[in-house]
Amino acid sequence: MFRRIMRGRVFGTAGWTILSVAVSAVTGIFTARSLGPAERGSLALVVSIAGICALVGALGTNVAVRRHLPQRQSVNRAGYYRATILLVGPLGIVLLAVVYAVAAYIDPDFGKPAVGIAFAGYGIAYYFSNQALDLLNALGQVRTSAMVNAIGTLLCFGMVVAVALFKPSLALMVWAYTLSVVGQVVISALIVRRVTDRERSRPRGVRILIRDGSRLLGFNVGQSIVYQGDTVMLGALSTRFEVGVYAVAVTPAAVLRIPATALGQVLFHDVASGVATRRTVAKRLSVLFAVLVPTALVIWVLAGWLIALVYGPEYASAVEPFRILLIAEILLSPFIVVGRTLAGVGKTWGASTCGLTGVVLLFAACFVFVPTFGAIGAAVASAVAYGAMSALAVILFFRSPTVATRVVVPNVGAD
């Protein structure tokens, strides 16, 4: 019974994630062809930096709620809502400060009022979207959360196509992304109202969420910085053209992240609820590698043909970074799964240590490789950071006590 439920939720989540990544890849093609490498690089910086700011502004509350809400003791939804609202003001200040810093040191396009305002709008919208999606995850609606995310990517695709046909510009592209995540917030709110009872109790657990969330910043923000920081560091240490080429390599390589992300999302909720064991995690990892490695080999062989066909000959230099990123994604997959299980069993400092280790190694490796090798150097730096994060996560998790001594059927209502 447990295996059937796990299989249904993992594959259901993976299916929606596949759709999301596929649509994002097509969206990336439209932006790459309509904006060109330089402005495509600026768009990549906007999305990357705003995403990092939003996660920093959340102080890890979106991860902490996934740990505490399934236990239904110290935290309730009203407390999560209050914590979310309280953190909006500081986030706005962070976004404005970042606009000035990036305009001065990385990309002068951020200094344009239209781009700066669009950047801030996207950062705030992404913050609410991320908080809403993780509330669904905390409620056990993992597959539904993936579905809402996929719907958001479809909305983004439609708006990007409209902008590309009407008047392609960096600011309008950013607003297209912004409106799509606003759509995710609205849909998530409607689903939460449908799947839960109306809560009449007073807000509970605000301090707990902020306290434990802060401890998880190293995990949550750390992994985001590692995922996005290579693009930002490439922009700081190289050119916008290199960033545009690298953005083209990153998008298709992220396809390999789909199975690990789906598995990690499900196991996060199950270990927090006490229904998964350490042995379960190990078995799922072995199956994951059996899927990922052959897939990566096929994509590696076809890389040159795929990049030229989809993006055009001006992006031919993205082939080598793309191949290196395929290796990096294989190295990352254990962290995606095991890092979440560490957080799910309350190993907050362990999970954060993995993320912070990746940040330190990524920045150090970027300073070594990027000035000389450009986009290829950024890909190598990512591989170094990903491998270290996964190794540390596996060591910490499998040296810890068993997650649960027996497997039970998850709570009714978790999809």
mmCIF file of C-alpha atoms in Angstrom:
data_model
loop_
_atom_site.group_PDB
_atom_site.id
_atom_site.type_symbol
_atom_site.label_atom_id
_atom_site.label_comp_id
_atom_site.label_asym_id
_atom_site.label_seq_id
_atom_site.Cartn_x
_atom_site.Cartn_y
_atom_site.Cartn_z
ATOM 1 C CA MET A 1 0.000 0.000 0.000
ATOM 2 C CA PHE A 2 2.759 2.391 0.972
ATOM 3 C CA ARG A 3 4.714 1.571 -2.181
ATOM 4 C CA ARG A 4 1.662 2.215 -4.353
ATOM 5 C CA ILE A 5 1.037 5.594 -2.688
ATOM 6 C CA MET A 6 4.696 6.571 -2.898
ATOM 7 C CA ARG A 7 4.870 5.559 -6.548
ATOM 8 C CA GLY A 8 1.707 7.490 -7.396
ATOM 9 C CA ARG A 9 2.815 10.651 -5.632
ATOM 10 C CA VAL A 10 6.392 10.554 -6.894
ATOM 11 C CA PHE A 11 5.428 9.945 -10.516
ATOM 12 C CA GLY A 12 2.511 12.350 -10.307
ATOM 13 C CA THR A 13 4.805 15.055 -8.967
ATOM 14 C CA ALA A 14 7.458 14.175 -11.551
ATOM 15 C CA GLY A 15 4.915 14.394 -14.358
ATOM 16 C CA TRP A 16 3.914 17.935 -13.486
ATOM 17 C CA THR A 17 7.566 18.865 -12.949
ATOM 18 C CA ILE A 18 8.444 17.504 -16.395
ATOM 19 C CA LEU A 19 5.733 19.663 -17.910
ATOM 20 C CA SER A 20 7.000 22.673 -15.979
ATOM 21 C CA VAL A 21 10.602 22.211 -17.095
ATOM 22 C CA ALA A 22 9.584 21.502 -20.694
ATOM 23 C CA VAL A 23 7.486 24.663 -20.884
ATOM 24 C CA SER A 24 10.262 26.654 -19.190
ATOM 25 C CA ALA A 25 12.702 25.389 -21.814
ATOM 26 C CA VAL A 26 10.409 26.513 -24.631
ATOM 27 C CA THR A 27 9.952 29.858 -22.880
ATOM 28 C CA GLY A 28 13.724 30.162 -22.712
ATOM 29 C CA ILE A 29 13.917 29.576 -26.461
ATOM 30 C CA PHE A 30 11.492 32.426 -27.108
ATOM 31 C CA THR A 31 13.361 34.815 -24.817
ATOM 32 C CA ALA A 32 16.732 33.815 -26.274
ATOM 33 C CA ARG A 33 15.611 34.359 -29.852
ATOM 34 C CA SER A 34 13.665 37.584 -29.201
ATOM 35 C CA LEU A 35 16.137 39.320 -26.865
ATOM 36 C CA GLY A 36 19.514 38.052 -28.086
ATOM 37 C CA PRO A 37 22.393 36.795 -25.901
ATOM 38 C CA ALA A 38 23.105 40.096 -24.078
ATOM 39 C CA GLU A 39 19.558 40.939 -22.958
ATOM 40 C CA ARG A 40 18.865 37.226 -22.382
ATOM 41 C CA GLY A 41 21.774 37.405 -19.960
ATOM 42 C CA SER A 42 20.180 40.387 -18.196
ATOM 43 C CA LEU A 43 16.882 38.495 -17.902
ATOM 44 C CA ALA A 44 18.736 35.532 -16.396
ATOM 45 C CA LEU A 45 20.303 37.866 -13.843
ATOM 46 C CA VAL A 46 16.913 39.364 -12.947
ATOM 47 C CA VAL A 47 15.321 35.967 -12.376
ATOM 48 C CA SER A 48 18.326 34.571 -10.498
ATOM 49 C CA ILE A 49 18.974 37.523 -8.198
ATOM 50 C CA ALA A 50 15.303 38.229 -7.432
ATOM 51 C CA GLY A 51 14.783 34.566 -6.580
ATOM 52 C CA ILE A 52 17.691 34.600 -4.142
ATOM 53 C CA CYS A 53 16.420 37.825 -2.527
ATOM 54 C CA ALA A 54 12.943 36.342 -2.097
ATOM 55 C CA LEU A 55 14.299 33.273 -0.331
ATOM 56 C CA VAL A 56 16.525 35.376 1.913
ATOM 57 C CA GLY A 57 13.537 37.567 2.754
ATOM 58 C CA ALA A 58 11.473 34.518 3.729
ATOM 59 C CA LEU A 59 14.034 33.649 6.445
ATOM 60 C CA GLY A 60 13.435 29.964 5.769
ATOM 61 C CA THR A 61 9.822 30.065 7.020
ATOM 62 C CA ASN A 62 8.655 28.267 3.876
ATOM 63 C CA VAL A 63 10.882 25.303 4.763
ATOM 64 C CA ALA A 64 10.143 25.414 8.500
ATOM 65 C CA VAL A 65 6.392 25.210 7.900
ATOM 66 C CA ARG A 66 6.912 21.962 6.011
ATOM 67 C CA ARG A 67 8.616 20.558 9.094
ATOM 68 C CA HIS A 68 6.117 21.736 11.716
ATOM 69 C CA LEU A 69 2.689 21.906 10.088
ATOM 70 C CA PRO A 70 2.359 18.135 9.414
ATOM 71 C CA GLN A 71 2.763 17.566 13.190
ATOM 72 C CA ARG A 72 -0.166 19.926 13.925
ATOM 73 C CA GLN A 73 1.131 20.960 17.323
ATOM 74 C CA SER A 74 3.036 24.232 17.572
ATOM 75 C CA VAL A 75 2.315 25.866 14.190
ATOM 76 C CA ASN A 76 -0.896 26.629 12.312
ATOM 77 C CA ARG A 77 -1.698 28.218 8.957
ATOM 78 C CA ALA A 78 -2.659 31.551 10.527
ATOM 79 C CA GLY A 79 0.787 31.768 12.118
ATOM 80 C CA TYR A 80 2.405 31.095 8.748
ATOM 81 C CA TYR A 81 0.293 33.795 7.105
ATOM 82 C CA ARG A 82 1.300 36.319 9.760
ATOM 83 C CA ALA A 83 4.993 35.464 9.440
ATOM 84 C CA THR A 84 4.739 35.840 5.656
ATOM 85 C CA ILE A 85 3.202 39.317 5.896
ATOM 86 C CA LEU A 86 5.670 40.489 8.542
ATOM 87 C CA LEU A 87 8.623 39.737 6.273
ATOM 88 C CA VAL A 88 7.385 41.629 3.184
ATOM 89 C CA GLY A 89 8.680 45.031 4.344
ATOM 90 C CA PRO A 90 12.296 43.911 4.924
ATOM 91 C CA LEU A 91 12.222 42.101 1.586
ATOM 92 C CA GLY A 92 11.248 45.313 -0.220
ATOM 93 C CA ILE A 93 14.236 47.113 1.312
ATOM 94 C CA VAL A 94 16.562 44.277 0.255
ATOM 95 C CA LEU A 95 15.270 44.363 -3.327
ATOM 96 C CA LEU A 96 15.789 48.130 -3.651
ATOM 97 C CA ALA A 97 19.321 47.871 -2.270
ATOM 98 C CA VAL A 98 20.144 45.052 -4.670
ATOM 99 C CA VAL A 99 18.898 47.076 -7.670
ATOM 100 C CA TYR A 100 21.432 49.814 -6.949
ATOM 101 C CA ALA A 101 24.268 47.358 -6.254
ATOM 102 C CA VAL A 102 23.721 45.284 -9.409
ATOM 103 C CA ALA A 103 23.358 48.401 -11.569
ATOM 104 C CA ALA A 104 26.647 49.722 -10.228
ATOM 105 C CA TYR A 105 28.755 46.563 -10.343
ATOM 106 C CA ILE A 106 27.228 43.911 -12.648
ATOM 107 C CA ASP A 107 24.614 45.069 -15.169
ATOM 108 C CA PRO A 108 23.842 48.738 -15.931
ATOM 109 C CA ASP A 109 20.417 47.758 -17.314
ATOM 110 C CA PHE A 110 19.246 47.397 -13.714
ATOM 111 C CA GLY A 111 19.686 51.143 -13.368
ATOM 112 C CA LYS A 112 16.904 51.795 -15.881
ATOM 113 C CA PRO A 113 13.695 52.671 -13.948
ATOM 114 C CA ALA A 114 11.527 50.293 -16.006
ATOM 115 C CA VAL A 115 13.868 47.353 -15.364
ATOM 116 C CA GLY A 116 14.448 48.212 -11.681
ATOM 117 C CA ILE A 117 10.716 48.448 -10.930
ATOM 118 C CA ALA A 118 10.026 45.234 -12.826
ATOM 119 C CA PHE A 119 12.805 43.501 -10.865
ATOM 120 C CA ALA A 120 11.311 44.562 -7.514
ATOM 121 C CA GLY A 121 7.830 43.521 -8.625
ATOM 122 C CA TYR A 122 9.055 40.108 -9.686
ATOM 123 C CA GLY A 123 10.948 39.614 -6.414
ATOM 124 C CA ILE A 124 7.882 40.311 -4.257
ATOM 125 C CA ALA A 125 5.572 38.221 -6.452
ATOM 126 C CA TYR A 126 8.037 35.322 -6.422
ATOM 127 C CA TYR A 127 8.244 35.545 -2.623
ATOM 128 C CA PHE A 128 4.482 35.105 -2.206
ATOM 129 C CA SER A 129 4.416 32.352 -4.816
ATOM 130 C CA ASN A 130 7.162 30.388 -3.087
ATOM 131 C CA GLN A 131 5.453 30.768 0.294
ATOM 132 C CA ALA A 132 2.143 29.582 -1.184
ATOM 133 C CA LEU A 133 3.592 26.547 -2.963
ATOM 134 C CA ASP A 134 5.421 25.381 0.151
ATOM 135 C CA LEU A 135 2.232 25.722 2.190
ATOM 136 C CA LEU A 136 0.658 23.220 -0.203
ATOM 137 C CA ASN A 137 3.686 20.951 0.308
ATOM 138 C CA ALA A 138 3.317 21.261 4.085
ATOM 139 C CA LEU A 139 -0.333 20.219 3.804
ATOM 140 C CA GLY A 140 0.712 17.067 1.958
ATOM 141 C CA GLN A 141 -0.458 18.404 -1.394
ATOM 142 C CA VAL A 142 2.924 17.751 -3.029
ATOM 143 C CA ARG A 143 1.563 16.738 -6.406
ATOM 144 C CA THR A 144 -0.871 19.669 -6.388
ATOM 145 C CA SER A 145 1.985 22.070 -5.637
ATOM 146 C CA ALA A 146 3.864 20.731 -8.661
ATOM 147 C CA MET A 147 0.698 21.146 -10.739
ATOM 148 C CA VAL A 148 0.296 24.794 -9.705
ATOM 149 C CA ASN A 149 3.942 25.434 -10.539
ATOM 150 C CA ALA A 150 3.394 23.891 -13.983
ATOM 151 C CA ILE A 151 0.346 26.093 -14.542
ATOM 152 C CA GLY A 152 2.507 29.102 -13.689
ATOM 153 C CA THR A 153 5.048 28.122 -16.332
ATOM 154 C CA LEU A 154 2.256 27.807 -18.895
ATOM 155 C CA LEU A 155 1.023 31.289 -17.980
ATOM 156 C CA CYS A 156 4.572 32.604 -18.295
ATOM 157 C CA PHE A 157 4.965 30.993 -21.716
ATOM 158 C CA GLY A 158 1.774 32.593 -23.015
ATOM 159 C CA MET A 159 2.778 36.025 -21.767
ATOM 160 C CA VAL A 160 6.326 35.737 -23.098
ATOM 161 C CA VAL A 161 4.993 34.784 -26.539
ATOM 162 C CA ALA A 162 2.666 37.795 -26.453
ATOM 163 C CA VAL A 163 5.555 40.103 -25.532
ATOM 164 C CA ALA A 164 7.816 38.562 -28.209
ATOM 165 C CA LEU A 165 5.180 39.140 -30.877
ATOM 166 C CA PHE A 166 4.219 42.607 -29.656
ATOM 167 C CA LYS A 167 7.335 44.448 -28.485
ATOM 168 C CA PRO A 168 10.202 42.352 -27.120
ATOM 169 C CA SER A 169 12.004 44.218 -24.351
ATOM 170 C CA LEU A 170 13.740 43.247 -21.120
ATOM 171 C CA ALA A 171 11.293 45.078 -18.825
ATOM 172 C CA LEU A 172 8.212 43.589 -20.494
ATOM 173 C CA MET A 173 9.698 40.102 -20.311
ATOM 174 C CA VAL A 174 10.246 40.538 -16.574
ATOM 175 C CA TRP A 175 6.609 41.630 -16.140
ATOM 176 C CA ALA A 176 5.522 38.535 -18.056
ATOM 177 C CA TYR A 177 7.367 36.403 -15.495
ATOM 178 C CA THR A 178 5.881 38.488 -12.661
ATOM 179 C CA LEU A 179 2.266 38.038 -13.731
ATOM 180 C CA SER A 180 2.753 34.294 -14.061
ATOM 181 C CA VAL A 181 3.851 33.908 -10.427
ATOM 182 C CA VAL A 182 0.971 36.147 -9.316
ATOM 183 C CA GLY A 183 -1.269 33.595 -11.023
ATOM 184 C CA GLN A 184 0.380 30.840 -8.972
ATOM 185 C CA VAL A 185 -0.402 32.711 -5.744
ATOM 186 C CA VAL A 186 -4.081 33.084 -6.635
ATOM 187 C CA ILE A 187 -4.485 29.436 -7.663
ATOM 188 C CA SER A 188 -2.666 28.213 -4.545
ATOM 189 C CA ALA A 189 -4.911 30.293 -2.275
ATOM 190 C CA LEU A 190 -8.035 28.854 -3.897
ATOM 191 C CA ILE A 191 -6.744 25.295 -3.494
ATOM 192 C CA VAL A 192 -5.846 25.806 0.180
ATOM 193 C CA ARG A 193 -9.391 27.020 0.861
ATOM 194 C CA ARG A 194 -10.798 23.955 -0.890
ATOM 195 C CA VAL A 195 -8.668 21.263 0.783
ATOM 196 C CA THR A 196 -8.648 22.634 4.349
ATOM 197 C CA ASP A 197 -11.213 23.631 6.924
ATOM 198 C CA ARG A 198 -11.626 27.302 7.755
ATOM 199 C CA GLU A 199 -9.206 28.028 10.576
ATOM 200 C CA ARG A 200 -10.696 29.984 13.493
ATOM 201 C CA SER A 201 -7.802 29.737 15.943
ATOM 202 C CA ARG A 202 -5.396 32.573 16.617
ATOM 203 C CA PRO A 203 -2.036 32.671 14.801
ATOM 204 C CA ARG A 204 0.315 30.179 16.396
ATOM 205 C CA GLY A 205 3.992 29.462 15.814
ATOM 206 C CA VAL A 206 5.250 32.721 14.255
ATOM 207 C CA ARG A 207 8.367 32.760 16.429
ATOM 208 C CA ILE A 208 8.967 29.058 15.878
ATOM 209 C CA LEU A 209 8.782 29.469 12.112
ATOM 210 C CA ILE A 210 11.191 32.400 12.100
ATOM 211 C CA ARG A 211 13.558 30.753 14.586
ATOM 212 C CA ASP A 212 13.729 27.366 12.861
ATOM 213 C CA GLY A 213 13.506 28.972 9.429
ATOM 214 C CA SER A 214 16.565 31.062 10.204
ATOM 215 C CA ARG A 215 18.426 27.896 11.076
ATOM 216 C CA LEU A 216 17.394 26.473 7.705
ATOM 217 C CA LEU A 217 18.562 29.530 5.769
ATOM 218 C CA GLY A 218 21.810 27.794 5.011
ATOM 219 C CA PHE A 219 19.870 24.968 3.372
ATOM 220 C CA ASN A 220 17.112 26.905 1.648
ATOM 221 C CA VAL A 221 18.951 30.064 0.630
ATOM 222 C CA GLY A 222 22.240 28.224 0.327
ATOM 223 C CA GLN A 223 20.917 25.822 -2.296
ATOM 224 C CA SER A 224 19.238 28.686 -4.140
ATOM 225 C CA ILE A 225 22.476 30.670 -4.204
ATOM 226 C CA VAL A 226 24.315 27.631 -5.494
ATOM 227 C CA TYR A 227 21.659 27.050 -8.169
ATOM 228 C CA GLN A 228 21.606 30.698 -9.261
ATOM 229 C CA GLY A 229 24.960 31.986 -8.045
ATOM 230 C CA ASP A 230 26.937 30.587 -10.957
ATOM 231 C CA THR A 231 24.942 32.846 -13.300
ATOM 232 C CA VAL A 232 25.412 35.869 -11.025
ATOM 233 C CA MET A 233 29.140 35.248 -10.591
ATOM 234 C CA LEU A 234 29.532 34.792 -14.328
ATOM 235 C CA GLY A 235 27.869 38.176 -14.819
ATOM 236 C CA ALA A 236 30.201 39.780 -12.279
ATOM 237 C CA LEU A 237 33.401 38.168 -13.573
ATOM 238 C CA SER A 238 32.680 37.944 -17.312
ATOM 239 C CA THR A 239 30.245 39.481 -19.832
ATOM 240 C CA ARG A 240 26.494 39.577 -20.442
ATOM 241 C CA PHE A 241 27.084 37.583 -23.632
ATOM 242 C CA GLU A 242 28.661 34.763 -21.608
ATOM 243 C CA VAL A 243 25.697 34.879 -19.219
ATOM 244 C CA GLY A 244 23.284 34.583 -22.142
ATOM 245 C CA VAL A 245 25.167 31.562 -23.491
ATOM 246 C CA TYR A 246 25.294 29.992 -20.037
ATOM 247 C CA ALA A 247 21.571 30.539 -19.459
ATOM 248 C CA VAL A 248 20.909 28.511 -22.605
ATOM 249 C CA ALA A 249 23.065 25.671 -21.233
ATOM 250 C CA VAL A 250 21.474 25.700 -17.779
ATOM 251 C CA THR A 251 17.859 25.343 -18.892
ATOM 252 C CA PRO A 252 18.016 21.957 -20.696
ATOM 253 C CA ALA A 253 20.486 20.537 -18.163
ATOM 254 C CA ALA A 254 17.895 21.154 -15.430
ATOM 255 C CA VAL A 255 15.779 18.404 -16.989
ATOM 256 C CA LEU A 256 17.890 15.905 -15.036
ATOM 257 C CA ARG A 257 16.768 17.591 -11.805
ATOM 258 C CA ILE A 258 13.145 16.531 -12.289
ATOM 259 C CA PRO A 259 13.136 12.980 -10.810
ATOM 260 C CA ALA A 260 15.256 13.987 -7.799
ATOM 261 C CA THR A 261 13.081 17.016 -7.078
ATOM 262 C CA ALA A 262 9.881 14.985 -7.237
ATOM 263 C CA LEU A 263 11.307 12.281 -4.979
ATOM 264 C CA GLY A 264 12.744 14.815 -2.537
ATOM 265 C CA GLN A 265 9.439 16.695 -2.221
ATOM 266 C CA VAL A 266 7.550 13.518 -1.337
ATOM 267 C CA LEU A 267 10.167 12.204 1.095
ATOM 268 C CA PHE A 268 10.379 15.595 2.859
ATOM 269 C CA HIS A 269 6.723 15.347 3.874
ATOM 270 C CA ASP A 270 6.907 11.625 4.687
ATOM 271 C CA VAL A 271 9.940 11.793 6.977
ATOM 272 C CA ALA A 272 8.431 14.841 8.718
ATOM 273 C CA SER A 273 5.262 12.786 9.253
ATOM 274 C CA GLY A 274 7.266 9.753 10.444
ATOM 275 C CA VAL A 275 6.270 7.381 7.651
ATOM 276 C CA ALA A 276 9.587 6.786 5.845
ATOM 277 C CA THR A 277 12.793 5.011 6.879
ATOM 278 C CA ARG A 278 16.450 5.487 6.136
ATOM 279 C CA ARG A 279 16.338 2.283 4.107
ATOM 280 C CA THR A 280 13.502 3.743 2.033
ATOM 281 C CA VAL A 281 15.648 6.744 1.164
ATOM 282 C CA ALA A 282 18.593 4.546 0.151
ATOM 283 C CA LYS A 283 16.448 2.373 -2.123
ATOM 284 C CA ARG A 284 14.894 5.387 -3.799
ATOM 285 C CA LEU A 285 18.337 6.890 -4.440
ATOM 286 C CA SER A 286 19.520 3.722 -6.168
ATOM 287 C CA VAL A 287 16.502 3.760 -8.472
ATOM 288 C CA LEU A 288 17.088 7.449 -9.147
ATOM 289 C CA PHE A 289 20.647 6.875 -10.358
ATOM 290 C CA ALA A 290 19.497 3.988 -12.554
ATOM 291 C CA VAL A 291 17.283 6.492 -14.370
ATOM 292 C CA LEU A 292 19.564 9.526 -14.447
ATOM 293 C CA VAL A 293 22.870 8.120 -15.664
ATOM 294 C CA PRO A 294 21.636 6.551 -18.944
ATOM 295 C CA THR A 295 19.510 9.616 -19.638
ATOM 296 C CA ALA A 296 22.508 11.910 -19.187
ATOM 297 C CA LEU A 297 24.611 9.795 -21.568
ATOM 298 C CA VAL A 298 22.020 10.053 -24.335
ATOM 299 C CA ILE A 299 21.673 13.821 -23.912
ATOM 300 C CA TRP A 300 25.484 14.204 -23.858
ATOM 301 C CA VAL A 301 25.783 12.538 -27.267
ATOM 302 C CA LEU A 302 23.010 14.672 -28.779
ATOM 303 C CA ALA A 303 24.100 17.942 -27.135
ATOM 304 C CA GLY A 304 25.682 19.649 -30.138
ATOM 305 C CA TRP A 305 22.770 18.862 -32.444
ATOM 306 C CA LEU A 306 20.141 19.880 -29.865
ATOM 307 C CA ILE A 307 21.659 23.278 -29.047
ATOM 308 C CA ALA A 308 22.114 24.210 -32.709
ATOM 309 C CA LEU A 309 18.611 23.078 -33.671
ATOM 310 C CA VAL A 310 16.731 24.694 -30.787
ATOM 311 C CA TYR A 311 18.626 27.893 -30.048
ATOM 312 C CA GLY A 312 20.481 28.608 -33.270
ATOM 313 C CA PRO A 313 24.146 28.680 -34.341
ATOM 314 C CA GLU A 314 24.924 31.836 -32.315
ATOM 315 C CA TYR A 315 24.648 29.691 -29.167
ATOM 316 C CA ALA A 316 27.086 26.982 -30.305
ATOM 317 C CA SER A 317 29.481 27.890 -27.476
ATOM 318 C CA ALA A 318 26.843 26.652 -24.988
ATOM 319 C CA VAL A 319 27.493 22.994 -25.884
ATOM 320 C CA GLU A 320 30.535 22.396 -23.670
ATOM 321 C CA PRO A 321 29.072 24.145 -20.573
ATOM 322 C CA PHE A 322 25.900 22.145 -21.147
ATOM 323 C CA ARG A 323 27.779 18.833 -21.139
ATOM 324 C CA ILE A 324 29.612 19.743 -17.945
ATOM 325 C CA LEU A 325 26.318 20.754 -16.341
ATOM 326 C CA LEU A 326 24.908 17.304 -17.146
ATOM 327 C CA ILE A 327 27.626 15.832 -14.923
ATOM 328 C CA ALA A 328 26.932 18.505 -12.318
ATOM 329 C CA GLU A 329 23.228 17.562 -12.212
ATOM 330 C CA ILE A 330 24.099 13.912 -11.575
ATOM 331 C CA LEU A 331 26.326 15.017 -8.695
ATOM 332 C CA LEU A 332 23.564 17.248 -7.334
ATOM 333 C CA SER A 333 20.758 14.671 -7.230
ATOM 334 C CA PRO A 334 21.660 13.056 -3.854
ATOM 335 C CA PHE A 335 21.613 16.481 -2.199
ATOM 336 C CA ILE A 336 18.190 17.308 -3.647
ATOM 337 C CA VAL A 337 16.760 14.176 -2.022
ATOM 338 C CA VAL A 338 18.820 13.741 1.146
ATOM 339 C CA GLY A 339 19.037 17.453 1.974
ATOM 340 C CA ARG A 340 15.245 17.577 2.186
ATOM 341 C CA THR A 341 15.080 14.490 4.371
ATOM 342 C CA LEU A 342 17.589 16.065 6.765
ATOM 343 C CA ALA A 343 15.323 19.091 7.069
ATOM 344 C CA GLY A 344 12.279 16.849 7.386
ATOM 345 C CA VAL A 345 13.658 15.024 10.454
ATOM 346 C CA GLY A 346 14.688 18.265 12.124
ATOM 347 C CA LYS A 347 18.411 18.180 11.294
ATOM 348 C CA THR A 348 18.285 21.895 10.530
ATOM 349 C CA TRP A 349 21.928 22.662 11.166
ATOM 350 C CA GLY A 350 23.036 19.655 9.122
ATOM 351 C CA ALA A 351 20.894 20.661 6.162
ATOM 352 C CA SER A 352 22.139 24.251 6.411
ATOM 353 C CA THR A 353 25.758 23.133 6.596
ATOM 354 C CA CYS A 354 25.372 21.348 3.259
ATOM 355 C CA GLY A 355 23.952 24.458 1.587
ATOM 356 C CA LEU A 356 26.558 26.805 3.042
ATOM 357 C CA THR A 357 29.365 24.456 2.019
ATOM 358 C CA GLY A 358 28.104 24.609 -1.534
ATOM 359 C CA VAL A 359 27.981 28.420 -1.476
ATOM 360 C CA VAL A 360 31.563 28.755 -0.254
ATOM 361 C CA LEU A 361 32.912 26.254 -2.772
ATOM 362 C CA LEU A 362 30.911 27.740 -5.653
ATOM 363 C CA PHE A 363 32.219 31.255 -5.064
ATOM 364 C CA ALA A 364 35.788 30.042 -4.600
ATOM 365 C CA ALA A 365 35.656 27.896 -7.734
ATOM 366 C CA CYS A 366 34.066 30.711 -9.771
ATOM 367 C CA PHE A 367 36.911 33.052 -8.858
ATOM 368 C CA VAL A 368 39.376 30.371 -9.985
ATOM 369 C CA PHE A 369 37.729 29.214 -13.230
ATOM 370 C CA VAL A 370 35.401 31.930 -14.570
ATOM 371 C CA PRO A 371 37.944 34.682 -15.399
ATOM 372 C CA THR A 372 39.846 32.251 -17.634
ATOM 373 C CA PHE A 373 37.172 29.896 -18.969
ATOM 374 C CA GLY A 374 33.974 31.965 -18.851
ATOM 375 C CA ALA A 375 30.788 29.892 -19.078
ATOM 376 C CA ILE A 376 32.751 26.629 -19.009
ATOM 377 C CA GLY A 377 34.389 27.756 -15.769
ATOM 378 C CA ALA A 378 30.989 28.491 -14.219
ATOM 379 C CA ALA A 379 29.823 24.978 -15.138
ATOM 380 C CA VAL A 380 32.933 23.426 -13.556
ATOM 381 C CA ALA A 381 32.398 25.512 -10.397
ATOM 382 C CA SER A 382 28.811 24.234 -10.196
ATOM 383 C CA ALA A 383 29.970 20.623 -10.499
ATOM 384 C CA VAL A 384 32.475 21.118 -7.657
ATOM 385 C CA ALA A 385 29.857 22.695 -5.373
ATOM 386 C CA TYR A 386 27.135 20.161 -6.200
ATOM 387 C CA GLY A 387 29.382 17.183 -5.556
ATOM 388 C CA ALA A 388 30.486 18.499 -2.159
ATOM 389 C CA MET A 389 26.915 19.274 -1.070
ATOM 390 C CA SER A 390 25.717 15.780 -1.957
ATOM 391 C CA ALA A 391 28.640 14.032 -0.291
ATOM 392 C CA LEU A 392 28.146 15.940 2.951
ATOM 393 C CA ALA A 393 24.363 15.436 2.944
ATOM 394 C CA VAL A 394 24.696 11.674 2.466
ATOM 395 C CA ILE A 395 27.281 11.390 5.250
ATOM 396 C CA LEU A 396 25.174 13.397 7.716
ATOM 397 C CA PHE A 397 21.946 11.579 6.930
ATOM 398 C CA PHE A 398 23.140 8.000 6.935
ATOM 399 C CA ARG A 399 25.179 8.494 10.105
ATOM 400 C CA SER A 400 22.101 9.811 11.910
ATOM 401 C CA PRO A 401 19.568 7.543 13.692
ATOM 402 C CA THR A 402 16.926 5.839 11.585
ATOM 403 C CA VAL A 403 14.255 8.240 10.406
ATOM 404 C CA ALA A 404 11.436 5.904 11.408
ATOM 405 C CA THR A 405 11.404 2.348 12.723
ATOM 406 C CA ARG A 406 8.418 1.275 10.679
ATOM 407 C CA VAL A 407 6.503 2.369 7.600
ATOM 408 C CA VAL A 408 2.864 3.353 7.928
ATOM 409 C CA VAL A 409 0.328 4.624 5.439
ATOM 410 C CA PRO A 410 0.510 8.438 5.115
ATOM 411 C CA ASN A 411 -2.292 10.596 6.489
ATOM 412 C CA VAL A 412 -5.475 10.570 4.469
ATOM 413 C CA GLY A 413 -5.679 13.740 2.419
ATOM 414 C CA ALA A 414 -2.072 13.859 1.278
ATOM 415 C CA ASP A 415 -2.199 13.592 -2.467
#
